[in-house]
PDB file of C-alpha atoms and ligand atoms in Angstrom:
ATOM      1  CA  MET A 191      13.413 -64.622 -23.503  1.00 95.00           C
ATOM      2  CA  LYS A 192      16.332 -66.736 -24.569  1.00 98.00           C
ATOM      3  CA  ILE A 193      17.138 -70.384 -24.429  1.00 98.00           C
ATOM      4  CA  ILE A 194      20.598 -71.377 -23.238  1.00 98.00           C
ATOM      5  CA  CYS A 195      21.727 -74.952 -23.760  1.00 98.00           C
ATOM      6  CA  ILE A 196      24.631 -76.781 -22.049  1.00 97.00           C
ATOM      7  CA  GLY A 197      26.464 -79.338 -24.144  1.00 92.00           C
ATOM      8  CA  ARG A 198      28.481 -82.323 -22.911  1.00 89.00           C
ATOM      9  CA  ASN A 199      27.261 -82.237 -19.321  1.00 93.00           C
ATOM     10  CA  TYR A 200      27.138 -85.981 -18.917  1.00 92.00           C
ATOM     11  CA  ALA A 201      30.410 -87.883 -19.478  1.00 85.00           C
ATOM     12  CA  GLU A 202      28.766 -90.932 -21.051  1.00 85.00           C
ATOM     13  CA  HIS A 203      27.025 -88.764 -23.676  1.00 77.00           C
ATOM     14  CA  ALA A 204      30.183 -86.853 -24.523  1.00 73.00           C
ATOM     15  CA  ARG A 205      31.817 -90.158 -25.213  1.00 80.00           C
ATOM     16  CA  GLU A 206      28.983 -91.493 -27.348  1.00 80.00           C
ATOM     17  CA  LEU A 207      29.471 -88.520 -29.649  1.00 79.00           C
ATOM     18  CA  ASN A 208      33.275 -88.936 -29.574  1.00 80.00           C
ATOM     19  CA  ASN A 209      33.707 -85.631 -27.738  1.00 81.00           C
ATOM     20  CA  GLU A 210      36.198 -84.937 -25.016  1.00 80.00           C
ATOM     21  CA  VAL A 211      34.803 -84.523 -21.502  1.00 79.00           C
ATOM     22  CA  PRO A 212      35.039 -80.761 -20.952  1.00 81.00           C
ATOM     23  CA  GLU A 213      36.782 -78.976 -18.147  1.00 88.00           C
ATOM     24  CA  LYS A 214      34.349 -76.139 -18.145  1.00 92.00           C
ATOM     25  CA  PRO A 215      30.693 -75.949 -19.323  1.00 93.00           C
ATOM     26  CA  VAL A 216      30.013 -75.586 -23.102  1.00 93.00           C
ATOM     27  CA  PHE A 217      26.986 -73.591 -24.002  1.00 96.00           C
ATOM     28  CA  PHE A 218      25.086 -72.392 -27.035  1.00 97.00           C
ATOM     29  CA  MET A 219      21.695 -70.730 -27.592  1.00 98.00           C
ATOM     30  CA  LYS A 220      18.391 -71.204 -29.364  1.00 98.00           C
ATOM     31  CA  PRO A 221      16.098 -68.323 -30.268  1.00 98.00           C
ATOM     32  CA  ASP A 222      12.550 -67.950 -28.904  1.00 97.00           C
ATOM     33  CA  SER A 223      11.193 -69.368 -32.179  1.00 98.00           C
ATOM     34  CA  ALA A 224      12.685 -72.720 -31.170  1.00 98.00           C
ATOM     35  CA  LEU A 225      10.253 -73.064 -28.316  1.00 98.00           C
ATOM     36  CA  ILE A 226       7.247 -75.409 -28.481  1.00 98.00           C
ATOM     37  CA  ARG A 227       4.825 -75.322 -25.613  1.00 98.00           C
ATOM     38  CA  ASN A 228       1.564 -77.039 -24.610  1.00 98.00           C
ATOM     39  CA  ASN A 229       2.444 -80.391 -26.182  1.00 98.00           C
ATOM     40  CA  LYS A 230       2.072 -79.077 -29.710  1.00 98.00           C
ATOM     41  CA  PRO A 231       3.544 -81.345 -32.360  1.00 98.00           C
ATOM     42  CA  PHE A 232       7.095 -81.063 -33.684  1.00 98.00           C
ATOM     43  CA  PHE A 233       7.310 -80.954 -37.462  1.00 98.00           C
ATOM     44  CA  LEU A 234      10.379 -82.684 -39.017  1.00 98.00           C
ATOM     45  CA  PRO A 235      12.285 -80.031 -40.897  1.00 98.00           C
ATOM     46  CA  PRO A 236      13.040 -80.598 -44.615  1.00 98.00           C
ATOM     47  CA  PHE A 237      16.753 -79.765 -44.320  1.00 98.00           C
ATOM     48  CA  SER A 238      17.733 -82.838 -42.210  1.00 98.00           C
ATOM     49  CA  LYS A 239      17.518 -86.585 -42.552  1.00 98.00           C
ATOM     50  CA  GLU A 240      18.726 -87.237 -39.021  1.00 98.00           C
ATOM     51  CA  ILE A 241      16.802 -85.413 -36.264  1.00 98.00           C
ATOM     52  CA  HIS A 242      17.865 -86.648 -32.791  1.00 98.00           C
ATOM     53  CA  TYR A 243      16.067 -86.260 -29.489  1.00 98.00           C
ATOM     54  CA  GLU A 244      18.173 -85.116 -26.503  1.00 98.00           C
ATOM     55  CA  THR A 245      16.141 -85.235 -23.268  1.00 98.00           C
ATOM     56  CA  GLU A 246      17.187 -82.561 -20.781  1.00 98.00           C
ATOM     57  CA  LEU A 247      16.137 -80.992 -17.479  1.00 98.00           C
ATOM     58  CA  VAL A 248      15.327 -77.339 -18.033  1.00 98.00           C
ATOM     59  CA  LEU A 249      15.777 -74.546 -15.419  1.00 98.00           C
ATOM     60  CA  LYS A 250      13.419 -71.559 -15.533  1.00 98.00           C
ATOM     61  CA  ILE A 251      15.262 -68.347 -14.491  1.00 98.00           C
ATOM     62  CA  SER A 252      13.201 -66.458 -11.872  1.00 98.00           C
ATOM     63  CA  ARG A 253      15.164 -63.261 -11.472  1.00 98.00           C
ATOM     64  CA  LEU A 254      17.601 -60.915 -13.216  1.00 98.00           C
ATOM     65  CA  GLY A 255      21.233 -61.784 -12.699  1.00 98.00           C
ATOM     66  CA  LYS A 256      24.718 -61.200 -14.030  1.00 98.00           C
ATOM     67  CA  HIS A 257      28.057 -62.481 -12.551  1.00 98.00           C
ATOM     68  CA  ILE A 258      26.084 -64.704 -10.171  1.00 98.00           C
ATOM     69  CA  GLU A 259      28.202 -66.450  -7.589  1.00 98.00           C
ATOM     70  CA  GLU A 260      27.812 -70.196  -7.524  1.00 98.00           C
ATOM     71  CA  LYS A 261      26.855 -70.131  -3.823  1.00 98.00           C
ATOM     72  CA  PHE A 262      23.889 -67.834  -4.629  1.00 98.00           C
ATOM     73  CA  ALA A 263      22.898 -69.405  -7.907  1.00 98.00           C
ATOM     74  CA  TYR A 264      20.060 -71.444  -6.331  1.00 97.00           C
ATOM     75  CA  ARG A 265      18.173 -68.161  -5.803  1.00 98.00           C
ATOM     76  CA  TYR A 266      17.876 -67.620  -9.513  1.00 98.00           C
ATOM     77  CA  TYR A 267      15.594 -70.545 -10.376  1.00 98.00           C
ATOM     78  CA  ASP A 268      12.571 -71.905  -8.664  1.00 97.00           C
ATOM     79  CA  GLU A 269      11.191 -74.329 -11.231  1.00 98.00           C
ATOM     80  CA  ILE A 270      12.529 -77.275 -13.245  1.00 98.00           C
ATOM     81  CA  GLY A 271      10.984 -78.817 -16.294  1.00 98.00           C
ATOM     82  CA  ILE A 272      11.898 -81.244 -19.038  1.00 98.00           C
ATOM     83  CA  GLY A 273      12.500 -80.497 -22.655  1.00 98.00           C
ATOM     84  CA  ILE A 274      13.946 -81.941 -25.898  1.00 98.00           C
ATOM     85  CA  ASP A 275      16.982 -80.386 -27.450  1.00 98.00           C
ATOM     86  CA  PHE A 276      16.214 -81.504 -30.992  1.00 98.00           C
ATOM     87  CA  THR A 277      19.412 -81.714 -33.013  1.00 98.00           C
ATOM     88  CA  ALA A 278      19.942 -82.128 -36.766  1.00 98.00           C
ATOM     89  CA  ARG A 279      22.820 -84.534 -36.237  1.00 97.00           C
ATOM     90  CA  ASP A 280      23.704 -84.701 -39.917  1.00 97.00           C
ATOM     91  CA  LEU A 281      24.107 -80.911 -40.030  1.00 97.00           C
ATOM     92  CA  GLN A 282      25.883 -80.843 -36.720  1.00 96.00           C
ATOM     93  CA  ARG A 283      28.497 -83.214 -38.011  1.00 96.00           C
ATOM     94  CA  GLU A 284      29.109 -80.938 -41.010  1.00 96.00           C
ATOM     95  CA  CYS A 285      29.398 -77.917 -38.736  1.00 95.00           C
ATOM     96  CA  LYS A 286      31.792 -79.667 -36.419  1.00 92.00           C
ATOM     97  CA  ALA A 287      33.933 -80.904 -39.327  1.00 94.00           C
ATOM     98  CA  GLY A 288      34.120 -77.351 -40.695  1.00 95.00           C
ATOM     99  CA  GLY A 289      34.831 -75.796 -37.302  1.00 95.00           C
ATOM    100  CA  LEU A 290      31.646 -73.801 -37.749  1.00 94.00           C
ATOM    101  CA  PRO A 291      28.954 -72.652 -35.348  1.00 94.00           C
ATOM    102  CA  TRP A 292      26.034 -75.157 -34.653  1.00 92.00           C
ATOM    103  CA  GLU A 293      23.047 -72.907 -35.169  1.00 95.00           C
ATOM    104  CA  ILE A 294      21.610 -74.617 -38.268  1.00 97.00           C
ATOM    105  CA  ALA A 295      21.783 -77.953 -36.408  1.00 98.00           C
ATOM    106  CA  LYS A 296      20.488 -76.765 -33.048  1.00 98.00           C
ATOM    107  CA  ALA A 297      18.591 -73.441 -33.276  1.00 98.00           C
ATOM    108  CA  PHE A 298      15.980 -74.128 -35.898  1.00 98.00           C
ATOM    109  CA  ASP A 299      12.269 -73.409 -35.349  1.00 98.00           C
ATOM    110  CA  GLY A 300      10.617 -75.954 -33.082  1.00 98.00           C
ATOM    111  CA  SER A 301      13.874 -77.433 -31.756  1.00 98.00           C
ATOM    112  CA  ALA A 302      13.025 -76.841 -28.150  1.00 98.00           C
ATOM    113  CA  PRO A 303       9.765 -78.469 -26.987  1.00 98.00           C
ATOM    114  CA  VAL A 304       9.318 -77.784 -23.246  1.00 98.00           C
ATOM    115  CA  GLY A 305       6.755 -79.357 -20.905  1.00 98.00           C
ATOM    116  CA  GLU A 306       5.208 -78.331 -17.650  1.00 98.00           C
ATOM    117  CA  PHE A 307       7.461 -76.969 -14.916  1.00 98.00           C
ATOM    118  CA  ILE A 308       7.385 -78.022 -11.254  1.00 97.00           C
ATOM    119  CA  SER A 309       8.724 -76.383  -8.160  1.00 98.00           C
ATOM    120  CA  LYS A 310      12.206 -77.489  -7.348  1.00 96.00           C
ATOM    121  CA  LYS A 311      11.081 -77.933  -3.754  1.00 96.00           C
ATOM    122  CA  GLU A 312       8.950 -80.883  -4.862  1.00 95.00           C
ATOM    123  CA  LEU A 313      11.951 -82.689  -6.400  1.00 95.00           C
ATOM    124  CA  PRO A 314      14.180 -85.226  -4.731  1.00 95.00           C
ATOM    125  CA  ASP A 315      17.944 -85.071  -4.990  1.00 94.00           C
ATOM    126  CA  PRO A 316      19.127 -86.522  -7.286  1.00 96.00           C
ATOM    127  CA  VAL A 317      16.385 -85.872  -9.885  1.00 97.00           C
ATOM    128  CA  LEU A 318      15.624 -88.871 -12.182  1.00 98.00           C
ATOM    129  CA  PHE A 319      14.148 -88.333 -15.641  1.00 98.00           C
ATOM    130  CA  HIS A 320      13.450 -90.335 -18.733  1.00 98.00           C
ATOM    131  CA  LEU A 321      11.986 -90.300 -22.233  1.00 98.00           C
ATOM    132  CA  ASP A 322       9.631 -92.780 -23.722  1.00 98.00           C
ATOM    133  CA  ILE A 323       9.087 -93.096 -27.461  1.00 98.00           C
ATOM    134  CA  ASN A 324       5.926 -94.955 -28.447  1.00 98.00           C
ATOM    135  CA  GLY A 325       5.719 -96.343 -24.999  1.00 98.00           C
ATOM    136  CA  ARG A 326       9.342 -97.669 -24.739  1.00 98.00           C
ATOM    137  CA  THR A 327      11.953 -95.956 -22.591  1.00 98.00           C
ATOM    138  CA  VAL A 328      14.801 -94.848 -24.761  1.00 97.00           C
ATOM    139  CA  GLN A 329      16.765 -92.456 -22.525  1.00 97.00           C
ATOM    140  CA  LYS A 330      17.278 -92.179 -18.794  1.00 97.00           C
ATOM    141  CA  GLY A 331      19.164 -89.659 -16.698  1.00 96.00           C
ATOM    142  CA  THR A 332      19.932 -88.581 -13.207  1.00 96.00           C
ATOM    143  CA  THR A 333      21.380 -85.384 -11.891  1.00 96.00           C
ATOM    144  CA  ALA A 334      23.861 -87.486  -9.939  1.00 94.00           C
ATOM    145  CA  ASP A 335      25.756 -87.905 -13.253  1.00 94.00           C
ATOM    146  CA  LEU A 336      25.954 -84.143 -14.064  1.00 95.00           C
ATOM    147  CA  LEU A 337      29.491 -82.993 -14.769  1.00 95.00           C
ATOM    148  CA  PHE A 338      28.452 -79.397 -13.903  1.00 96.00           C
ATOM    149  CA  SER A 339      25.764 -78.746 -11.341  1.00 97.00           C
ATOM    150  CA  PHE A 340      22.835 -76.394 -11.998  1.00 97.00           C
ATOM    151  CA  ASP A 341      24.478 -73.807  -9.734  1.00 97.00           C
ATOM    152  CA  ARG A 342      27.809 -74.065 -11.552  1.00 97.00           C
ATOM    153  CA  ILE A 343      26.064 -73.684 -14.900  1.00 98.00           C
ATOM    154  CA  ILE A 344      24.249 -70.526 -13.751  1.00 98.00           C
ATOM    155  CA  ALA A 345      27.505 -69.056 -12.336  1.00 98.00           C
ATOM    156  CA  TYR A 346      29.385 -69.841 -15.499  1.00 98.00           C
ATOM    157  CA  VAL A 347      26.835 -68.666 -18.076  1.00 98.00           C
ATOM    158  CA  SER A 348      26.051 -65.455 -16.225  1.00 98.00           C
ATOM    159  CA  GLN A 349      29.666 -64.390 -16.475  1.00 98.00           C
ATOM    160  CA  PHE A 350      29.005 -63.968 -20.239  1.00 98.00           C
ATOM    161  CA  VAL A 351      25.264 -63.435 -20.598  1.00 98.00           C
ATOM    162  CA  THR A 352      22.790 -61.610 -18.347  1.00 98.00           C
ATOM    163  CA  LEU A 353      20.019 -63.998 -17.156  1.00 98.00           C
ATOM    164  CA  ARG A 354      16.532 -62.593 -17.196  1.00 98.00           C
ATOM    165  CA  THR A 355      13.235 -63.813 -15.671  1.00 98.00           C
ATOM    166  CA  GLY A 356      11.757 -66.438 -17.979  1.00 98.00           C
ATOM    167  CA  ASP A 357      15.000 -67.465 -19.718  1.00 98.00           C
ATOM    168  CA  LEU A 358      15.401 -71.238 -19.942  1.00 98.00           C
ATOM    169  CA  ILE A 359      18.544 -73.301 -19.470  1.00 98.00           C
ATOM    170  CA  PHE A 360      18.665 -76.769 -20.984  1.00 98.00           C
ATOM    171  CA  THR A 361      21.126 -78.579 -18.747  1.00 98.00           C
ATOM    172  CA  GLY A 362      22.530 -81.240 -21.113  1.00 97.00           C
ATOM    173  CA  THR A 363      21.611 -84.690 -22.117  1.00 96.00           C
ATOM    174  CA  PRO A 364      22.635 -88.069 -20.777  1.00 95.00           C
ATOM    175  CA  ALA A 365      23.731 -90.957 -23.033  1.00 93.00           C
ATOM    176  CA  GLY A 366      21.130 -92.642 -25.197  1.00 94.00           C
ATOM    177  CA  VAL A 367      20.269 -89.997 -27.828  1.00 96.00           C
ATOM    178  CA  GLY A 368      18.796 -91.245 -31.041  1.00 97.00           C
ATOM    179  CA  PRO A 369      16.638 -90.467 -34.071  1.00 98.00           C
ATOM    180  CA  VAL A 370      12.946 -89.679 -34.246  1.00 98.00           C
ATOM    181  CA  LYS A 371      10.601 -90.349 -37.172  1.00 98.00           C
ATOM    182  CA  LYS A 372       7.200 -89.227 -38.340  1.00 98.00           C
ATOM    183  CA  ASN A 373       4.372 -90.206 -36.041  1.00 98.00           C
ATOM    184  CA  ASP A 374       6.581 -91.010 -33.077  1.00 98.00           C
ATOM    185  CA  ARG A 375       5.018 -90.079 -29.675  1.00 98.00           C
ATOM    186  CA  LEU A 376       7.513 -88.633 -27.220  1.00 98.00           C
ATOM    187  CA  GLN A 377       6.673 -88.590 -23.470  1.00 98.00           C
ATOM    188  CA  ALA A 378       9.150 -87.119 -21.052  1.00 98.00           C
ATOM    189  CA  TYR A 379       9.025 -87.698 -17.282  1.00 98.00           C
ATOM    190  CA  ILE A 380      10.617 -86.321 -14.171  1.00 98.00           C
ATOM    191  CA  GLY A 381      10.431 -89.173 -11.687  1.00 97.00           C
ATOM    192  CA  SER A 382       7.014 -90.693 -12.493  1.00 97.00           C
ATOM    193  CA  ARG A 383       5.410 -87.407 -13.560  1.00 98.00           C
ATOM    194  CA  LEU A 384       4.586 -87.034 -17.257  1.00 98.00           C
ATOM    195  CA  LEU A 385       5.378 -83.439 -18.047  1.00 98.00           C
ATOM    196  CA  LEU A 386       5.798 -83.393 -21.841  1.00 98.00           C
ATOM    197  CA  ASP A 387       3.780 -85.445 -24.323  1.00 98.00           C
ATOM    198  CA  PHE A 388       3.771 -84.680 -28.096  1.00 98.00           C
ATOM    199  CA  LEU A 389       3.829 -86.108 -31.572  1.00 98.00           C
ATOM    200  CA  VAL A 390       6.419 -85.886 -34.332  1.00 98.00           C
ATOM    201  CA  LYS A 391       4.811 -84.905 -37.654  1.00 98.00           C
TER     202      LYS A 391
HETATM  203 MG1   MG B 634      21.722 -81.114 -25.744  1.00 91.38          MG
END
């Protein structure tokens, strides 16, 4: 399986990182070794002094597809979850300054904790989500603020990359990203449902 991540999909977040609001989706990938399941802890990596959380809704691809038309894209995912796109912000700044790829800042082991998935049929429109750290809400989002809808993302990405059953798409983070530190407890919710709950070690 592969993990595809959309960048700059909420205008306020693009602005907080001084990025332009894009005209088409931006995506990058993480390897399967980035995945953390079952609320296992995230270990701070030694190569960064500034690991940021980015809370994102995650689509689970449910069938094989390539060149998917936007109007049929809804058929390619049944479940939605929530995950953290951990980012070594210090390394990312260096990559951006050098015009280099982002992998060392984004694709490292453990950089993609993902919680339980729920059927998209159970979700309201728009979908609200948030992250609490140590019991305090630090980031909130709503799909009403997406620049590119889930269907548009699937159509766009599948022009370049075949989507396979079990692939995950992180759909971008709203404004409010920030650092994590040792012993933080991260709890991510869709609506009022706690779907991801883990410790930073
Ligand atoms: Mg992100």
